[in-house]
PDB file of C-alpha atoms in Angstrom:
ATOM      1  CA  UNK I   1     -32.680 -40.554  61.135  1.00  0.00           C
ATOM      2  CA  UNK I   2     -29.037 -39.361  59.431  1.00  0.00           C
ATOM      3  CA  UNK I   3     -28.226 -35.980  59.719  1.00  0.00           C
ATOM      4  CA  UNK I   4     -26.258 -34.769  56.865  1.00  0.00           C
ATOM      5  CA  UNK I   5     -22.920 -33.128  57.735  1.00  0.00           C
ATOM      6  CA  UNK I   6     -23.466 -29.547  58.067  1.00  0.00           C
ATOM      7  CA  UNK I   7     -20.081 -29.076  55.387  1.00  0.00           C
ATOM      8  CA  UNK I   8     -22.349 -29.635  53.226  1.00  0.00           C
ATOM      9  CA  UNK I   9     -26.192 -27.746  54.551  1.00  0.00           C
ATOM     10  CA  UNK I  10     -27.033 -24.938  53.117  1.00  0.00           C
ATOM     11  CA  UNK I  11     -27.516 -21.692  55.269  1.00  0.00           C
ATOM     12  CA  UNK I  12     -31.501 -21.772  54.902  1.00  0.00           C
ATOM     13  CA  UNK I  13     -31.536 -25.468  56.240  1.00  0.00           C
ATOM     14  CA  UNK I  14     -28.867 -24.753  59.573  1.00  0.00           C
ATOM     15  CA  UNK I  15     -31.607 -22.078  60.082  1.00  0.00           C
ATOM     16  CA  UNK I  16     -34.680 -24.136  59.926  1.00  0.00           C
ATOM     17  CA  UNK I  17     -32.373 -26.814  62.236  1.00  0.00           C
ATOM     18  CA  UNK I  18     -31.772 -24.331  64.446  1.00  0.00           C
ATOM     19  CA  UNK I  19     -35.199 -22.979  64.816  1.00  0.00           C
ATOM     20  CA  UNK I  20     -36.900 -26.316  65.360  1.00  0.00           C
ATOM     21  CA  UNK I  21     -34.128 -27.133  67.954  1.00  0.00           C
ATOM     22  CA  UNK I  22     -35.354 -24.000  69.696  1.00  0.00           C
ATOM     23  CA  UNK I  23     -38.665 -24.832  69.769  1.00  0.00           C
ATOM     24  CA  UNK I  24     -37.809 -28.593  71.375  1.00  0.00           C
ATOM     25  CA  UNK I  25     -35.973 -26.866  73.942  1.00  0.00           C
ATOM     26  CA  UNK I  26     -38.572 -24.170  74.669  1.00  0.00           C
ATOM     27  CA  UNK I  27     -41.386 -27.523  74.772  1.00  0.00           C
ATOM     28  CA  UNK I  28     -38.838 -29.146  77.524  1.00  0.00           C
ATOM     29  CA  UNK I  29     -38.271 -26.041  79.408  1.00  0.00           C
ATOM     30  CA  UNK I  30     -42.404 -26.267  79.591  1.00  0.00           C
ATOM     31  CA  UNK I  31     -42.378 -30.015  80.590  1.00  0.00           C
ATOM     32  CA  UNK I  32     -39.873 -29.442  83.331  1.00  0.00           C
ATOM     33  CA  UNK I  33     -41.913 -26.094  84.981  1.00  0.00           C
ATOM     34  CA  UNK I  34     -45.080 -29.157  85.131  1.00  0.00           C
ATOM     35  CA  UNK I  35     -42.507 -31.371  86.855  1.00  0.00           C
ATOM     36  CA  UNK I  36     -41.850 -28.768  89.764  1.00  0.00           C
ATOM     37  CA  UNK I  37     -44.998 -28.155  90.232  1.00  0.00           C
ATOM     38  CA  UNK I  38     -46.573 -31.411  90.988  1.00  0.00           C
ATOM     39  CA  UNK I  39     -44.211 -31.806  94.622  1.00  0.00           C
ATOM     40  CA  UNK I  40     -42.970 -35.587  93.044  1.00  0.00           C
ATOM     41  CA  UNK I  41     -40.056 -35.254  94.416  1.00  0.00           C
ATOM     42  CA  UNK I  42     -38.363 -35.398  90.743  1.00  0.00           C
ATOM     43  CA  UNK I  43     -36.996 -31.478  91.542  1.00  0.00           C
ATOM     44  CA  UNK I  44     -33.354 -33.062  91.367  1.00  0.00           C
ATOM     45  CA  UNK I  45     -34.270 -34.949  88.844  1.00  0.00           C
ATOM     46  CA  UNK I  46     -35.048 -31.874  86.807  1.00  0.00           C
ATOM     47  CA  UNK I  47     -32.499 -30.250  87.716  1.00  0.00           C
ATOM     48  CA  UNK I  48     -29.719 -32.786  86.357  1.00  0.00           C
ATOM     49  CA  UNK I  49     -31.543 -33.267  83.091  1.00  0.00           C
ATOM     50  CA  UNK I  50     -31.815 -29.641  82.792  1.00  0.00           C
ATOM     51  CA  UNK I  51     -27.923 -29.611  82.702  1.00  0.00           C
ATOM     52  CA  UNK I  52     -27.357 -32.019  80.763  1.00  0.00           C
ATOM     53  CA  UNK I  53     -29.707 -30.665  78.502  1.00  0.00           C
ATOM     54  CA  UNK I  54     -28.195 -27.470  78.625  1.00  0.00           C
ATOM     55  CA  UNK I  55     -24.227 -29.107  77.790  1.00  0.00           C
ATOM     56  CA  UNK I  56     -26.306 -30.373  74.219  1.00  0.00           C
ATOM     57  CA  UNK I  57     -27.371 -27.192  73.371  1.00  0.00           C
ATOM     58  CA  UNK I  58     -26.380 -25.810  70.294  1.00  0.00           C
ATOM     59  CA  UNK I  59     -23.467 -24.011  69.997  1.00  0.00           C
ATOM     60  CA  UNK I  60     -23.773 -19.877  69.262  1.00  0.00           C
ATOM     61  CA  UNK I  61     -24.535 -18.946  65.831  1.00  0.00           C
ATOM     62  CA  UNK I  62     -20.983 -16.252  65.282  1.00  0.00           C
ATOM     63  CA  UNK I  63     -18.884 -19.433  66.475  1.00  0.00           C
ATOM     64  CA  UNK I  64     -21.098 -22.328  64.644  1.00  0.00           C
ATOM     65  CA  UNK I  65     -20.349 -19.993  61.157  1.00  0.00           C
ATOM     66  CA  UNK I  66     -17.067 -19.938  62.165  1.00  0.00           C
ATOM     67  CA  UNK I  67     -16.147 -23.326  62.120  1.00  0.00           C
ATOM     68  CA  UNK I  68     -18.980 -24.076  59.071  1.00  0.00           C
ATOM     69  CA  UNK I  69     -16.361 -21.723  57.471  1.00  0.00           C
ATOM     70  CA  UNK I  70     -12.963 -23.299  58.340  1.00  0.00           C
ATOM     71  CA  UNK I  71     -14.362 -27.147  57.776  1.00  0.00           C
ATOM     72  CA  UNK I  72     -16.073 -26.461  55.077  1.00  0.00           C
ATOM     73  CA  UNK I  73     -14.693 -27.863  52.027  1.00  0.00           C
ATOM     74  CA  UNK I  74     -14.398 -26.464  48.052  1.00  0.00           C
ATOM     75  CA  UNK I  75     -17.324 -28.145  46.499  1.00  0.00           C
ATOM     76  CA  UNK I  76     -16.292 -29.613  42.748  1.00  0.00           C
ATOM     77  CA  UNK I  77     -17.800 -26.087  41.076  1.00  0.00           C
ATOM     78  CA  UNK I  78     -15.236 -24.214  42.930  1.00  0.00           C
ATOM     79  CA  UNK I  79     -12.606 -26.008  41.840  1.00  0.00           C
ATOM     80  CA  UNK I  80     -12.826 -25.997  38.489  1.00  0.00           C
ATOM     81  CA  UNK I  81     -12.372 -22.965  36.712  1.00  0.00           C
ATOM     82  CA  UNK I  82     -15.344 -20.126  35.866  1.00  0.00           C
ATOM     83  CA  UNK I  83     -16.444 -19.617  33.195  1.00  0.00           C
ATOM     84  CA  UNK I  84     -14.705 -16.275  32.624  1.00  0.00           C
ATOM     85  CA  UNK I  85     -11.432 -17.652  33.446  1.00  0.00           C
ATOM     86  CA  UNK I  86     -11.731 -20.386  30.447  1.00  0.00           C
ATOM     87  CA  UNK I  87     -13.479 -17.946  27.791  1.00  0.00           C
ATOM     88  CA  UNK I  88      -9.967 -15.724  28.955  1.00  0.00           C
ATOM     89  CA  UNK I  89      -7.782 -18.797  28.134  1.00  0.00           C
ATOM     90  CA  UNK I  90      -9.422 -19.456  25.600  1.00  0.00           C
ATOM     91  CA  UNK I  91      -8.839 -15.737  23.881  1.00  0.00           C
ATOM     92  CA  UNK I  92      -5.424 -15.792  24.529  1.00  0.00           C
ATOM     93  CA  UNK I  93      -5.164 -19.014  23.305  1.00  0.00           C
ATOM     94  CA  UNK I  94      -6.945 -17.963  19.576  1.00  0.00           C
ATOM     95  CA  UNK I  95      -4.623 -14.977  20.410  1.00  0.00           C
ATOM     96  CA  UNK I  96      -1.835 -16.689  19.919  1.00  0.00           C
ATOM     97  CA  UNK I  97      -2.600 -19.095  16.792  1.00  0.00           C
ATOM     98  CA  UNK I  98      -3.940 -16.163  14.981  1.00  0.00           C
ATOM     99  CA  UNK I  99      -0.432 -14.124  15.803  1.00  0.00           C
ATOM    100  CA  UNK I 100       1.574 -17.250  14.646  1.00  0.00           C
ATOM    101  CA  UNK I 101      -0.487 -18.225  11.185  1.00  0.00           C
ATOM    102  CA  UNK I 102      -0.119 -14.315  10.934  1.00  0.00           C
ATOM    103  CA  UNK I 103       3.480 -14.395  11.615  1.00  0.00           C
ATOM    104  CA  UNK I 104       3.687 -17.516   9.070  1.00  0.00           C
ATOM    105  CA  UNK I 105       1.811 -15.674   6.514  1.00  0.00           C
ATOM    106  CA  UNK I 106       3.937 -12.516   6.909  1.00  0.00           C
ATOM    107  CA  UNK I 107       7.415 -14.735   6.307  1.00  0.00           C
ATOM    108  CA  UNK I 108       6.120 -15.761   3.145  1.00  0.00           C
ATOM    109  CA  UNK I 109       6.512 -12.868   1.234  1.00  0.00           C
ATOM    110  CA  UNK I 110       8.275  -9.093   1.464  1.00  0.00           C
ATOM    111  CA  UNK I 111       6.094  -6.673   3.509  1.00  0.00           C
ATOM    112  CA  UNK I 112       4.153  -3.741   2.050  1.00  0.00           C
ATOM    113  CA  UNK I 113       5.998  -0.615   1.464  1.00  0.00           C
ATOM    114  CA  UNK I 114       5.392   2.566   3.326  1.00  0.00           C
ATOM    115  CA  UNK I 115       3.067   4.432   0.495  1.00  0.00           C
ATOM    116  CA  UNK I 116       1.268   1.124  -0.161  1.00  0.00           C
ATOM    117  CA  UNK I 117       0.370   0.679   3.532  1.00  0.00           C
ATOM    118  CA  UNK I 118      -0.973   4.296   3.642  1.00  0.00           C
ATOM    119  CA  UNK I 119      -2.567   4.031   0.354  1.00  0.00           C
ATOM    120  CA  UNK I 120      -6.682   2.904   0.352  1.00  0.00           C
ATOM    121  CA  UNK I 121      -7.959  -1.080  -0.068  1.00  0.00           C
ATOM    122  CA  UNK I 122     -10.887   0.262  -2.367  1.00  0.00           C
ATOM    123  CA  UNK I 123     -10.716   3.677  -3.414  1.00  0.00           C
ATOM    124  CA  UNK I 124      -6.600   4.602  -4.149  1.00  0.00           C
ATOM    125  CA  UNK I 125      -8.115   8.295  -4.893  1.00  0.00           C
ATOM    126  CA  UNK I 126      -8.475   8.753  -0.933  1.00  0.00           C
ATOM    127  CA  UNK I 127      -5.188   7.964  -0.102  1.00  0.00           C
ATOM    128  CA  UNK I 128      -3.039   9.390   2.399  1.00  0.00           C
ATOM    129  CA  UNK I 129      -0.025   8.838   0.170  1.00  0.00           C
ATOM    130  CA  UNK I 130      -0.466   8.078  -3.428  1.00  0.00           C
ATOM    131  CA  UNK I 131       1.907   4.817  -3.951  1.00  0.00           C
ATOM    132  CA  UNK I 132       4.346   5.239  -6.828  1.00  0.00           C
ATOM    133  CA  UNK I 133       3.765   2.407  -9.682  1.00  0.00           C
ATOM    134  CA  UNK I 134       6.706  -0.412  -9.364  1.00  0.00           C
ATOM    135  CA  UNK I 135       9.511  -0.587 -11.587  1.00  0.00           C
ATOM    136  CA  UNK I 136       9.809  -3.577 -14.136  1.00  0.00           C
ATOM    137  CA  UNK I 137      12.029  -6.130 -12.695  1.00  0.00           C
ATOM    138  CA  UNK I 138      14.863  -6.594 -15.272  1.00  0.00           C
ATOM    139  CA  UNK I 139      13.724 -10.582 -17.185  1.00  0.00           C
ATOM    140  CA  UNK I 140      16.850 -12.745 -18.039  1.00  0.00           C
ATOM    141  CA  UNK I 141      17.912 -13.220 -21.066  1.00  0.00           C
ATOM    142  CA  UNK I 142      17.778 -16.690 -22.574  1.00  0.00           C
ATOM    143  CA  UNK I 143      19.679 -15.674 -26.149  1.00  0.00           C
ATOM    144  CA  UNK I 144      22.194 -17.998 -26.673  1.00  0.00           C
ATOM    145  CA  UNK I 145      25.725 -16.403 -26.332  1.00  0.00           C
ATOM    146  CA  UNK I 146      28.109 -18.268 -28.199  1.00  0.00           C
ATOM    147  CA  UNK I 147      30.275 -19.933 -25.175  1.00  0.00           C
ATOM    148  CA  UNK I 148      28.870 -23.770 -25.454  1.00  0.00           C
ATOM    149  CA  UNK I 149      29.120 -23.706 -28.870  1.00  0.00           C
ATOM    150  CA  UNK I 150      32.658 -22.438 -28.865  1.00  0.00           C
ATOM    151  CA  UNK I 151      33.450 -25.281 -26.043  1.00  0.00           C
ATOM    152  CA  UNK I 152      32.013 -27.903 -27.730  1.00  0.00           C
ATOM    153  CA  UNK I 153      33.861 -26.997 -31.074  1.00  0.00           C
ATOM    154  CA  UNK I 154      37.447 -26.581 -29.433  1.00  0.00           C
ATOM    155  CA  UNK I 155      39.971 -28.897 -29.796  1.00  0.00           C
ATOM    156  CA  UNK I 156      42.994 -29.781 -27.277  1.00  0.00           C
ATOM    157  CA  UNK I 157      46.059 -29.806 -28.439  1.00  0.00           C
ATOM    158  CA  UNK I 158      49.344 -31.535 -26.931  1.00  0.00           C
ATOM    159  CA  UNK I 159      50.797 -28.957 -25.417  1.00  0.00           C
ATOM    160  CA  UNK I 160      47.637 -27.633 -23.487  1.00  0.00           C
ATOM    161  CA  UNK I 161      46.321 -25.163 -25.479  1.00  0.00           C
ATOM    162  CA  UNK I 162      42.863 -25.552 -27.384  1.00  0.00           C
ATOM    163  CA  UNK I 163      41.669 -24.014 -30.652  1.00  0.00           C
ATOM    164  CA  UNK I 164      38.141 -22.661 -30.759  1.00  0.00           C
ATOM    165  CA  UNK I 165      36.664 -23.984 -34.379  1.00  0.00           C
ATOM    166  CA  UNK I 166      34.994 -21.061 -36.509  1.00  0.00           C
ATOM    167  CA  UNK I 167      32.434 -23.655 -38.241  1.00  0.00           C
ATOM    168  CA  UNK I 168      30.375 -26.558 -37.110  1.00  0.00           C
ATOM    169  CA  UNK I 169      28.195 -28.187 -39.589  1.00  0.00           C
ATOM    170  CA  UNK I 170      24.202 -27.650 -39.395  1.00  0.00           C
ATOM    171  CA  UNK I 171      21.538 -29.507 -39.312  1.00  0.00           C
ATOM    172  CA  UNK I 172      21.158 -30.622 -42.379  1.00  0.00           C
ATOM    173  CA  UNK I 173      24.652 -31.449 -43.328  1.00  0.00           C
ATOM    174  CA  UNK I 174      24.673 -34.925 -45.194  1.00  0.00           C
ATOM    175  CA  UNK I 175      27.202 -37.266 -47.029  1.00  0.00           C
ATOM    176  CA  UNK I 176      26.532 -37.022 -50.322  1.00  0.00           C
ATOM    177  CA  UNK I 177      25.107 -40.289 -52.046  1.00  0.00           C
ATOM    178  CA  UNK I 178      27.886 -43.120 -53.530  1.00  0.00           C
ATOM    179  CA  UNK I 179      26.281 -42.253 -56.817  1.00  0.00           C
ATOM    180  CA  UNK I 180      27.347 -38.702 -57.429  1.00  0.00           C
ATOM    181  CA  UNK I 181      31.107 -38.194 -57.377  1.00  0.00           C
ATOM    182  CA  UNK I 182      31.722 -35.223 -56.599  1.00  0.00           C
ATOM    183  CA  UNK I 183      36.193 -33.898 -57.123  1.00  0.00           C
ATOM    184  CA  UNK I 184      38.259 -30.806 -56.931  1.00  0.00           C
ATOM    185  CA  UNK I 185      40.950 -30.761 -59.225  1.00  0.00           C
ATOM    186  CA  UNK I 186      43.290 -28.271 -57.775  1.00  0.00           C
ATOM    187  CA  UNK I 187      45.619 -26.426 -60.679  1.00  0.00           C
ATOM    188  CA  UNK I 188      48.438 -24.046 -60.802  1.00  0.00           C
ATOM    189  CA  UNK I 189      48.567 -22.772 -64.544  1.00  0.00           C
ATOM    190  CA  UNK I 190      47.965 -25.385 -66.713  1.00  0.00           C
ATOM    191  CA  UNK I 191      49.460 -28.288 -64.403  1.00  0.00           C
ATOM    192  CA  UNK I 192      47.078 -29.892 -62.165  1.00  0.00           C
ATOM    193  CA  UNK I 193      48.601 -30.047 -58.870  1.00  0.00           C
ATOM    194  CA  UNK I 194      45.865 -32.557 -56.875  1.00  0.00           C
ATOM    195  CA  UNK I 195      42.738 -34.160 -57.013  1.00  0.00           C
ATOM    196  CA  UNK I 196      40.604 -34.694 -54.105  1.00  0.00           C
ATOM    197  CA  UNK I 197      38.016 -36.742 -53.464  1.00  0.00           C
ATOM    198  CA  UNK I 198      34.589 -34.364 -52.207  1.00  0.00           C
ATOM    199  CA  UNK I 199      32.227 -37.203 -51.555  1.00  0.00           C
ATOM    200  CA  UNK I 200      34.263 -39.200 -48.847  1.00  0.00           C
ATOM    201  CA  UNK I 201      33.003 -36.735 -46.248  1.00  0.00           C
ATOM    202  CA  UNK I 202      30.007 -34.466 -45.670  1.00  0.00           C
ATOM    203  CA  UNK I 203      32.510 -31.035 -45.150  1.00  0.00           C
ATOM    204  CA  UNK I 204      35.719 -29.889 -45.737  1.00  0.00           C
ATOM    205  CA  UNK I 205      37.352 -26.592 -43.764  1.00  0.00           C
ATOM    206  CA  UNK I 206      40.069 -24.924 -46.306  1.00  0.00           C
ATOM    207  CA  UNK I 207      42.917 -23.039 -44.121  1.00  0.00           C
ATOM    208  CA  UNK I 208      46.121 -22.895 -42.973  1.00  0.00           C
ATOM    209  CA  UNK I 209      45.883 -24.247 -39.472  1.00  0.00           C
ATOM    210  CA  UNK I 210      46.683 -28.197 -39.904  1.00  0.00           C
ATOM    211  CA  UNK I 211      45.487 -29.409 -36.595  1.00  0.00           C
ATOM    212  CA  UNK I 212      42.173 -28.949 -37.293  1.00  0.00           C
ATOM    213  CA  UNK I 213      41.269 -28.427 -41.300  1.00  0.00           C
ATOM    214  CA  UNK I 214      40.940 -30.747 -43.740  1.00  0.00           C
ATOM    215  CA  UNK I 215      42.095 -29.311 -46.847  1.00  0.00           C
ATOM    216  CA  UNK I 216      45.200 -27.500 -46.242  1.00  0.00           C
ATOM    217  CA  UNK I 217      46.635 -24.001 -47.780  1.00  0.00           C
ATOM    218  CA  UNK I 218      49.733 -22.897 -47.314  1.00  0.00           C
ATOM    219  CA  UNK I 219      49.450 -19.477 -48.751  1.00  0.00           C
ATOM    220  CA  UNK I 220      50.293 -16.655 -46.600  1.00  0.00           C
ATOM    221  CA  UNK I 221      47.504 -14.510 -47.607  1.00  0.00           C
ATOM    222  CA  UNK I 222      44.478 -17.085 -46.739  1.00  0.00           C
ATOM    223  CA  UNK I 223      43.538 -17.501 -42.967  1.00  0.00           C
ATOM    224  CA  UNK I 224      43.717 -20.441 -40.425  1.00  0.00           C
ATOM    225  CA  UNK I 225      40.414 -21.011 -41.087  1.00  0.00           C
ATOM    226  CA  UNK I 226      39.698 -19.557 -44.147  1.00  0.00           C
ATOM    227  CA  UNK I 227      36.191 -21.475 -46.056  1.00  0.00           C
ATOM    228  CA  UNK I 228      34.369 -24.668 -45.696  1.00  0.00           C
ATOM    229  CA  UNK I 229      33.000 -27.142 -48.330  1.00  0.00           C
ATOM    230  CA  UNK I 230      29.430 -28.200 -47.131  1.00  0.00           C
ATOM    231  CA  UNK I 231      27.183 -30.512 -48.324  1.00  0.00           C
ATOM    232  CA  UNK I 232      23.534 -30.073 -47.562  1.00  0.00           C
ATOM    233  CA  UNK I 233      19.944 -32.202 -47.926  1.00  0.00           C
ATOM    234  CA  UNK I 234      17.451 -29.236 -49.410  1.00  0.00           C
ATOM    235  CA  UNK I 235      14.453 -30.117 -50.740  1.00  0.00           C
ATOM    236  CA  UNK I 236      12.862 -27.706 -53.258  1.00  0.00           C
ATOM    237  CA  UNK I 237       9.183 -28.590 -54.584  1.00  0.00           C
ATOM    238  CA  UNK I 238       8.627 -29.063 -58.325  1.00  0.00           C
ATOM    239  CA  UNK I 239       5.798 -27.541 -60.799  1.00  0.00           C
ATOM    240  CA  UNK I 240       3.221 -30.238 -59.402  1.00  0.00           C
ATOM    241  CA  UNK I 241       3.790 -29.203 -56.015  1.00  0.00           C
ATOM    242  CA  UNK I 242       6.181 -32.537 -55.288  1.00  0.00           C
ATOM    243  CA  UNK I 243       9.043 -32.207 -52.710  1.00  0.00           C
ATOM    244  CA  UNK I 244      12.384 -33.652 -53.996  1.00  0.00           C
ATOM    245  CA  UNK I 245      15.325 -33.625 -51.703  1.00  0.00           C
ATOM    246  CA  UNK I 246      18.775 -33.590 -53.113  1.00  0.00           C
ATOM    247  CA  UNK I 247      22.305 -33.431 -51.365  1.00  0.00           C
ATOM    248  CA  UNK I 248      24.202 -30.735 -53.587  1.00  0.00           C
ATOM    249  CA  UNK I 249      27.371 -28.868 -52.262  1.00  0.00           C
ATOM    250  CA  UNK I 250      27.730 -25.430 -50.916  1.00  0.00           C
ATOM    251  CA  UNK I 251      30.727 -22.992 -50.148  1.00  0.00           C
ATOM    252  CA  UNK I 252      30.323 -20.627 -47.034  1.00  0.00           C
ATOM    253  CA  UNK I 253      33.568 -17.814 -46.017  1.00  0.00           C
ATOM    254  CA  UNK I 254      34.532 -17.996 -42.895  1.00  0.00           C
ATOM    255  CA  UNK I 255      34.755 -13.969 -42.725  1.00  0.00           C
ATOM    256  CA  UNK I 256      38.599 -14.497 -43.636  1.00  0.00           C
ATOM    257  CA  UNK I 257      40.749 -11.296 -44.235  1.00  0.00           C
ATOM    258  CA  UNK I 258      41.353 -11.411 -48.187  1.00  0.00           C
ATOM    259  CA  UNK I 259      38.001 -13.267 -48.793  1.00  0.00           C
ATOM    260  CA  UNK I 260      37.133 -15.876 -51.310  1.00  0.00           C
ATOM    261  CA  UNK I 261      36.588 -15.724 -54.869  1.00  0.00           C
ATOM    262  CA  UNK I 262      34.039 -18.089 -56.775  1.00  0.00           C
ATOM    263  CA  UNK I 263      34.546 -17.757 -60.603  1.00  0.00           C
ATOM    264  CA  UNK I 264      36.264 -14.719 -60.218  1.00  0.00           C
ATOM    265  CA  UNK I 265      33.648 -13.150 -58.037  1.00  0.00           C
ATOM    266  CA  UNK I 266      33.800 -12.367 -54.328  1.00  0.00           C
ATOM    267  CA  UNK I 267      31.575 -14.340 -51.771  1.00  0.00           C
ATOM    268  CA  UNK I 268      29.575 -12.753 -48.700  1.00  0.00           C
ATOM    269  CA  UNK I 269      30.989 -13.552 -45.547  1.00  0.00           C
ATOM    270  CA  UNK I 270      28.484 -15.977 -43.264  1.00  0.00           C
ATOM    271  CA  UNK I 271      26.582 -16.762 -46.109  1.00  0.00           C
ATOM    272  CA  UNK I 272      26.025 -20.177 -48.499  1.00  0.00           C
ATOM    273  CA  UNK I 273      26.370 -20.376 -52.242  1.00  0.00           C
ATOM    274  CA  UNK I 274      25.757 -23.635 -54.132  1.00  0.00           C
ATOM    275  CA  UNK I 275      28.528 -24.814 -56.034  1.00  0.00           C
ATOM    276  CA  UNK I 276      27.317 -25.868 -59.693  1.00  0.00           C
ATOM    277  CA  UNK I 277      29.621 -28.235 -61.978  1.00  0.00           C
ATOM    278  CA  UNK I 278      33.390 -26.897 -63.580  1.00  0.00           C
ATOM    279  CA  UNK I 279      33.340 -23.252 -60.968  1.00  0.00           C
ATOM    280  CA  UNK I 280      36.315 -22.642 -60.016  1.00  0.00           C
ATOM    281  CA  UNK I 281      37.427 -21.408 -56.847  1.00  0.00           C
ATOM    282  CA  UNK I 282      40.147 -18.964 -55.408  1.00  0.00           C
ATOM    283  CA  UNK I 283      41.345 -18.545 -51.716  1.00  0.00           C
ATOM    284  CA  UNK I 284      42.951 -15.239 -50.812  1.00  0.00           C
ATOM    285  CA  UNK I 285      45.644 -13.829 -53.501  1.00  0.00           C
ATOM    286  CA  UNK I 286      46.757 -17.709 -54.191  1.00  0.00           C
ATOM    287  CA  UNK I 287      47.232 -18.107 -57.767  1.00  0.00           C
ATOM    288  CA  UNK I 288      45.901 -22.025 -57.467  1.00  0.00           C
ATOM    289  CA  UNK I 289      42.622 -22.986 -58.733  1.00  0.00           C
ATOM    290  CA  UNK I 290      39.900 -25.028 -57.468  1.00  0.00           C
ATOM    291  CA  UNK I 291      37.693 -26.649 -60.135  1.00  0.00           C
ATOM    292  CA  UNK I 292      34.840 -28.865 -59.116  1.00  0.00           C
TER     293      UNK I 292
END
C-alpha cells in the first residue's frame, strides 16, 4: 500500500495515522512481554527488535508539525488570489474607467458655475443660491456690408490705384431687342451736338470720370459718376390677367451733388424712373439736352 506524502494529509488523517501506529506498537510491546515469558531463549532476540523497533518510531508530534510546516508546499488555492483581493482590483479598476469617461465627459463642455452647482436638480425654489438667468450671447450678423460688392465693382488703373464703381447693373438688366431703336440726341440750343446709339448696350453711366463711364460729361457741375441709363425686363400683367414682359429704359441718380433733371423736374436719388419717348434730360447746371 502507497502512503500519500504527508505535504499533502490533512491534520485529521496524520492523527488517525498516528493513533493506529500507536496501537501497532502497543500490540508488539504485548507480543514481546509473551516472548520473555516462555524461557525460548529469544530474550536477545527481543531485545534487538525492540530497538530497532524503537529507531522506526514516529517522530514527536511539536517536531513532526514542524517540518509538515516548512515542507509543506502552497497548494494552487493559495496561490491565486482571494476573492477579496480581486473584487478590490476589480473596484479600483471600475474606479478608474468611471474617473476617466468622467474626466472625458467633463472636457467636453465648460463646467457649471458656482450658483448653478449650489442651485437644486428638481426644485430651484430650495436652493442654496438662486442662479442668476444667463445673458444672451451676442448672434452675428449676416447683413451684407457693402465691401464685396465694392471689390468686385473696382477697377485698376495703370498707375495702381483702383476706382470703386457707384452702380452695378441688377438682375434684371437686359439688352434691349434689335427691333426697338432706342437714341439720345444730345442738343445745345437748337444745334444738335451728338447722337448716340441706346440699344448697343444694356446700360450707360453718365459722368465725368472717363476711365470708367460710358457717356462722358465734361461739365464742371455734374459728378464723376453722376446717372446711369438702364434697361430692364419687367413684366406687368394685362386686364385678362396675362403677363407680358417688355425691356423699356430707366434713369436712376447716382446721389450726385447738383442732381438730375428729367423734363425739367428733379429725380430722387437711388431710385428708377422709366424713360417714355421725346423726355428730355438735364445733368447738373449743363445747359445740353438729352432727348430720347
Amino acid at each position: 500500500r502507497r502512503s500519500r506524502s504527508s505535504s499533502y494529509d490533512s491534520e485529521e488523517e496524520r492523527r488517525r495515522r498516528r493513533r493506529r501506529k500507536e496501537r501497532e506498537l502497543a500490540d508488539r510491546e504485548k507480543g514481546r512481554g509473551g516472548n520473555r515469558d516462555d524461557g525460548n531463549g529469544r530474550e536477545g532476540y527481543d531485545d534487538k527488535d525492540r530497538k530497532r523497533r524503537r529507531s522506526r518510531s514516529p517522530a514527536p508530534e511539536s517536531s513532526r508539525r514542524r517540518d509538515d510546516r516548512d515542507a509543506k508546499p502552497r497548494s494552487t488555492r493559495d496561490r491565486s488570489p482571494s476573492r477579496r483581493e480581486n473584487k478590490d482590483r476589480d473596484d479600483v479598476r471600475s474606479s478608474r474607467e468611471g474617473s476617466a469617461t468622467q474626466m472625458t465627459w467633463k472636457a467636453k463642455g465648460p463646467l457649471p458655475s458656482q450658483a448653478m452647482s449650489f442651485q437644486a436638480n428638481k426644485d430651484p425654489s430650495m436652493a442654496v443660491v438662486v442662479a442668476e438667468e444667463p445673458t444672451e450671447k451676442q448672434k452675428p450678423s449676416l447683413a451684407p456690408t457693402g465691401l464685396l460688392a465694392a471689390a468686385s465693382n473696382s477697377v485698376a488703373q495703370s498707375d495702381g490705384t483702383s476706382i470703386t464703381l457707384k452702380y452695378h447693373e441688377p438682375a434684371e438688366a437686359r439688352k434691349p431687342p434689335a427691333k426697338d431703336e432706342w437714341k439720345l440726341f444730345v442738343f445745345k440750343g437748337a444745334d444738335i451736338l451728338e447722337t448716340i446709339e441706346l440699344s448697343k448696350r444694356s446700360c450707360w453711366l453718365v459722368g465725368r470720370e472717363l476711365a470708367v463711364v460710358d457717356m462722358a460729361a465734361e461739365h464742371p457741375s455734374i459728378s464723376k459718376q453722376h446717372a446711369a441709363i438702364q434697361f430692364r425686363y419687367i413684366e406687368k400683367k394685362n386686364e385678362f390677367g396675362d403677363k407680358l414682359g417688355r425691356v423699356r429704359p430707366y434713369i436712376i441718380d447716382l446721389e450726385s451733388a447738383n442732381g438730375t433733371l428729367l423734363n425739367s423736374e428733379p429725380l430722387p436719388p437711388s431710385r428708377y424712373l422709366e424713360l417714355r419717348d421725346k423726355d428730355m434730360i438735364q445733368f447738373g447746371h449743363s445747359t445740353r439736352e438729352y432727348v430720347l
